[in-house]
Amino acid sequence: MKVMIDTNIFISAAITPNGNAAKAFIKAMLPPYEPIVCDYIVDELHRKFQEKFPKHTTELEAFLYNALQVIRIVPTPEVEATEEGKIRDLKDRPILRAAKAAAADLLLTGDLDFLESGIKNPRIISASEFISQ
């Protein structure tokens, strides 16, 4: 089962290693799950950490280095997906596009723009819901 891991899950897992996002992140890394991330998310992670957590960039780099040994990086398509209009934040739309193109089964996120979108494919799931499954 392919799981696209959203930016906020990475950030929360890196900063709060005992939180729900970290628990969900670890679960997504183990079989039967196949963790994936798009190149857009990797770029966004670097950008967000520079903006919001400049003192933690070393930790992020170490975290990403280890995580990306297991997580497959997929390209972000240029062509818009049909359901993108359901995502309020334009910056989140490429993530949905990449998840659809990679045939992700789940999109693991804490972002309300995704969680409240009503999109069914891929199934959009919060960290706490993913942990409880």
PDB file of C-alpha atoms in Angstrom:
ATOM      1  CA  MET A   1       0.000   0.000   0.000  1.00  0.00           C
ATOM      2  CA  LYS A   2       1.594   3.270  -1.158  1.00  0.00           C
ATOM      3  CA  VAL A   3       1.559   6.139   1.349  1.00  0.00           C
ATOM      4  CA  MET A   4       2.423   9.685   0.251  1.00  0.00           C
ATOM      5  CA  ILE A   5       3.837  11.475   3.300  1.00  0.00           C
ATOM      6  CA  ASP A   6       3.019  15.191   3.392  1.00  0.00           C
ATOM      7  CA  THR A   7       5.410  17.967   4.389  1.00  0.00           C
ATOM      8  CA  ASN A   8       3.820  18.659   7.768  1.00  0.00           C
ATOM      9  CA  ILE A   9       4.201  15.017   8.839  1.00  0.00           C
ATOM     10  CA  PHE A  10       7.934  15.181   8.086  1.00  0.00           C
ATOM     11  CA  ILE A  11       8.361  18.445   9.993  1.00  0.00           C
ATOM     12  CA  SER A  12       6.334  17.322  12.997  1.00  0.00           C
ATOM     13  CA  ALA A  13       8.101  13.951  13.099  1.00  0.00           C
ATOM     14  CA  ALA A  14      11.525  15.599  12.939  1.00  0.00           C
ATOM     15  CA  ILE A  15      10.769  18.198  15.610  1.00  0.00           C
ATOM     16  CA  THR A  16       8.597  16.102  17.944  1.00  0.00           C
ATOM     17  CA  PRO A  17       9.931  12.530  17.757  1.00  0.00           C
ATOM     18  CA  ASN A  18       7.464  11.231  20.374  1.00  0.00           C
ATOM     19  CA  GLY A  19       4.332  12.749  18.803  1.00  0.00           C
ATOM     20  CA  ASN A  20       1.578  11.235  16.671  1.00  0.00           C
ATOM     21  CA  ALA A  21       3.167  12.431  13.432  1.00  0.00           C
ATOM     22  CA  ALA A  22       6.388  10.593  14.289  1.00  0.00           C
ATOM     23  CA  LYS A  23       4.451   7.433  15.194  1.00  0.00           C
ATOM     24  CA  ALA A  24       2.526   7.634  11.908  1.00  0.00           C
ATOM     25  CA  PHE A  25       5.734   8.333   9.995  1.00  0.00           C
ATOM     26  CA  ILE A  26       7.400   5.235  11.465  1.00  0.00           C
ATOM     27  CA  LYS A  27       4.335   3.100  10.736  1.00  0.00           C
ATOM     28  CA  ALA A  28       4.332   4.314   7.110  1.00  0.00           C
ATOM     29  CA  MET A  29       7.959   3.250   6.788  1.00  0.00           C
ATOM     30  CA  LEU A  30       7.193  -0.384   7.644  1.00  0.00           C
ATOM     31  CA  PRO A  31       5.567  -3.158   5.591  1.00  0.00           C
ATOM     32  CA  PRO A  32       2.926  -3.492   4.289  1.00  0.00           C
ATOM     33  CA  TYR A  33       3.308   0.211   3.494  1.00  0.00           C
ATOM     34  CA  GLU A  34       5.445   1.657   0.723  1.00  0.00           C
ATOM     35  CA  PRO A  35       6.354   5.240   1.665  1.00  0.00           C
ATOM     36  CA  ILE A  36       6.621   7.774  -1.128  1.00  0.00           C
ATOM     37  CA  VAL A  37       7.262  11.493  -1.307  1.00  0.00           C
ATOM     38  CA  CYS A  38       7.347  13.823  -4.280  1.00  0.00           C
ATOM     39  CA  ASP A  39      10.214  16.066  -5.264  1.00  0.00           C
ATOM     40  CA  TYR A  40       7.976  19.071  -4.546  1.00  0.00           C
ATOM     41  CA  ILE A  41       7.695  18.007  -0.881  1.00  0.00           C
ATOM     42  CA  VAL A  42      11.466  17.566  -0.566  1.00  0.00           C
ATOM     43  CA  ASP A  43      11.973  21.109  -1.911  1.00  0.00           C
ATOM     44  CA  GLU A  44       9.209  22.429   0.361  1.00  0.00           C
ATOM     45  CA  LEU A  45      10.831  20.778   3.392  1.00  0.00           C
ATOM     46  CA  HIS A  46      14.107  22.562   2.762  1.00  0.00           C
ATOM     47  CA  ARG A  47      12.317  25.875   2.207  1.00  0.00           C
ATOM     48  CA  LYS A  48      10.084  25.573   5.318  1.00  0.00           C
ATOM     49  CA  PHE A  49      12.963  24.661   7.576  1.00  0.00           C
ATOM     50  CA  GLN A  50      15.009  27.619   6.324  1.00  0.00           C
ATOM     51  CA  GLU A  51      12.055  29.965   6.937  1.00  0.00           C
ATOM     52  CA  LYS A  52      10.601  28.637  10.177  1.00  0.00           C
ATOM     53  CA  PHE A  53      13.292  26.540  11.850  1.00  0.00           C
ATOM     54  CA  PRO A  54      16.690  27.839  10.737  1.00  0.00           C
ATOM     55  CA  LYS A  55      18.333  26.546  13.931  1.00  0.00           C
ATOM     56  CA  HIS A  56      17.174  22.993  13.125  1.00  0.00           C
ATOM     57  CA  THR A  57      18.396  22.618   9.543  1.00  0.00           C
ATOM     58  CA  THR A  58      21.149  20.201  10.580  1.00  0.00           C
ATOM     59  CA  GLU A  59      18.601  17.930  12.267  1.00  0.00           C
ATOM     60  CA  LEU A  60      16.372  18.078   9.191  1.00  0.00           C
ATOM     61  CA  GLU A  61      19.226  17.159   6.874  1.00  0.00           C
ATOM     62  CA  ALA A  62      20.134  14.171   9.061  1.00  0.00           C
ATOM     63  CA  PHE A  63      16.482  13.144   9.328  1.00  0.00           C
ATOM     64  CA  LEU A  64      15.954  13.439   5.565  1.00  0.00           C
ATOM     65  CA  TYR A  65      19.173  11.628   4.747  1.00  0.00           C
ATOM     66  CA  ASN A  66      18.058   8.628   6.796  1.00  0.00           C
ATOM     67  CA  ALA A  67      14.409   8.710   5.742  1.00  0.00           C
ATOM     68  CA  LEU A  68      15.129   9.025   2.035  1.00  0.00           C
ATOM     69  CA  GLN A  69      17.108   5.795   2.136  1.00  0.00           C
ATOM     70  CA  VAL A  70      13.732   4.045   2.476  1.00  0.00           C
ATOM     71  CA  ILE A  71      11.250   6.490   0.926  1.00  0.00           C
ATOM     72  CA  ARG A  72      10.873   6.534  -2.855  1.00  0.00           C
ATOM     73  CA  ILE A  73      10.873  10.007  -4.406  1.00  0.00           C
ATOM     74  CA  VAL A  74       8.382  10.464  -7.241  1.00  0.00           C
ATOM     75  CA  PRO A  75       8.185  13.344  -9.721  1.00  0.00           C
ATOM     76  CA  THR A  76       5.524  16.024  -9.486  1.00  0.00           C
ATOM     77  CA  PRO A  77       3.617  16.227 -12.787  1.00  0.00           C
ATOM     78  CA  GLU A  78       3.073  19.596 -14.444  1.00  0.00           C
ATOM     79  CA  VAL A  79      -0.425  18.770 -15.698  1.00  0.00           C
ATOM     80  CA  GLU A  80      -3.161  19.489 -13.162  1.00  0.00           C
ATOM     81  CA  ALA A  81      -5.260  16.657 -11.749  1.00  0.00           C
ATOM     82  CA  THR A  82      -9.031  16.846 -12.134  1.00  0.00           C
ATOM     83  CA  GLU A  83      -9.795  17.165  -8.406  1.00  0.00           C
ATOM     84  CA  GLU A  84      -7.209  19.834  -7.621  1.00  0.00           C
ATOM     85  CA  GLY A  85      -9.895  22.498  -7.368  1.00  0.00           C
ATOM     86  CA  LYS A  86     -11.094  20.862  -4.143  1.00  0.00           C
ATOM     87  CA  ILE A  87      -7.820  21.859  -2.471  1.00  0.00           C
ATOM     88  CA  ARG A  88      -8.050  25.439  -1.129  1.00  0.00           C
ATOM     89  CA  ASP A  89      -4.320  26.109  -0.885  1.00  0.00           C
ATOM     90  CA  LEU A  90      -2.763  26.344  -4.337  1.00  0.00           C
ATOM     91  CA  LYS A  91       0.611  25.303  -2.879  1.00  0.00           C
ATOM     92  CA  ASP A  92      -0.873  21.940  -1.835  1.00  0.00           C
ATOM     93  CA  ARG A  93      -2.208  21.044  -5.256  1.00  0.00           C
ATOM     94  CA  PRO A  94       1.087  19.702  -6.678  1.00  0.00           C
ATOM     95  CA  ILE A  95       1.219  17.235  -3.773  1.00  0.00           C
ATOM     96  CA  LEU A  96      -2.210  15.850  -4.670  1.00  0.00           C
ATOM     97  CA  ARG A  97      -1.136  15.733  -8.317  1.00  0.00           C
ATOM     98  CA  ALA A  98       1.966  13.710  -7.452  1.00  0.00           C
ATOM     99  CA  ALA A  99       0.016  11.359  -5.157  1.00  0.00           C
ATOM    100  CA  LYS A 100      -2.487  10.644  -7.925  1.00  0.00           C
ATOM    101  CA  ALA A 101       0.218  10.163 -10.566  1.00  0.00           C
ATOM    102  CA  ALA A 102       2.110   7.750  -8.298  1.00  0.00           C
ATOM    103  CA  ALA A 103      -1.119   5.821  -7.588  1.00  0.00           C
ATOM    104  CA  ALA A 104      -0.811   6.440  -3.847  1.00  0.00           C
ATOM    105  CA  ASP A 105      -3.406   4.644  -1.775  1.00  0.00           C
ATOM    106  CA  LEU A 106      -3.094   7.065   1.147  1.00  0.00           C
ATOM    107  CA  LEU A 107      -2.017  10.667   1.630  1.00  0.00           C
ATOM    108  CA  LEU A 108      -0.794  11.022   5.216  1.00  0.00           C
ATOM    109  CA  THR A 109      -1.205  14.629   6.352  1.00  0.00           C
ATOM    110  CA  GLY A 110      -2.152  17.007   9.121  1.00  0.00           C
ATOM    111  CA  ASP A 111      -3.183  19.719   6.651  1.00  0.00           C
ATOM    112  CA  LEU A 112      -6.869  20.667   6.935  1.00  0.00           C
ATOM    113  CA  ASP A 113      -6.906  21.765   3.286  1.00  0.00           C
ATOM    114  CA  PHE A 114      -6.438  18.107   2.398  1.00  0.00           C
ATOM    115  CA  LEU A 115      -8.389  16.569   5.277  1.00  0.00           C
ATOM    116  CA  GLU A 116     -11.490  18.695   4.588  1.00  0.00           C
ATOM    117  CA  SER A 117     -11.352  18.442   0.780  1.00  0.00           C
ATOM    118  CA  GLY A 118     -13.648  15.438   0.376  1.00  0.00           C
ATOM    119  CA  ILE A 119     -11.200  13.780  -2.014  1.00  0.00           C
ATOM    120  CA  LYS A 120     -11.525  10.004  -1.929  1.00  0.00           C
ATOM    121  CA  ASN A 121      -8.623   8.905  -4.133  1.00  0.00           C
ATOM    122  CA  PRO A 122      -6.088   8.789  -2.679  1.00  0.00           C
ATOM    123  CA  ARG A 123      -7.638   8.417   0.739  1.00  0.00           C
ATOM    124  CA  ILE A 124      -6.544  11.384   2.825  1.00  0.00           C
ATOM    125  CA  ILE A 125      -5.773  10.407   6.388  1.00  0.00           C
ATOM    126  CA  SER A 126      -4.533  12.142   9.544  1.00  0.00           C
ATOM    127  CA  ALA A 127      -1.656  10.854  11.661  1.00  0.00           C
ATOM    128  CA  SER A 128      -3.924   9.847  14.554  1.00  0.00           C
ATOM    129  CA  GLU A 129      -6.348   8.017  12.257  1.00  0.00           C
ATOM    130  CA  PHE A 130      -3.462   6.225  10.530  1.00  0.00           C
ATOM    131  CA  ILE A 131      -1.978   5.121  13.863  1.00  0.00           C
ATOM    132  CA  SER A 132      -5.308   3.732  15.062  1.00  0.00           C
ATOM    133  CA  GLN A 133      -5.846   1.557  11.975  1.00  0.00           C
TER     134      GLN A 133
END
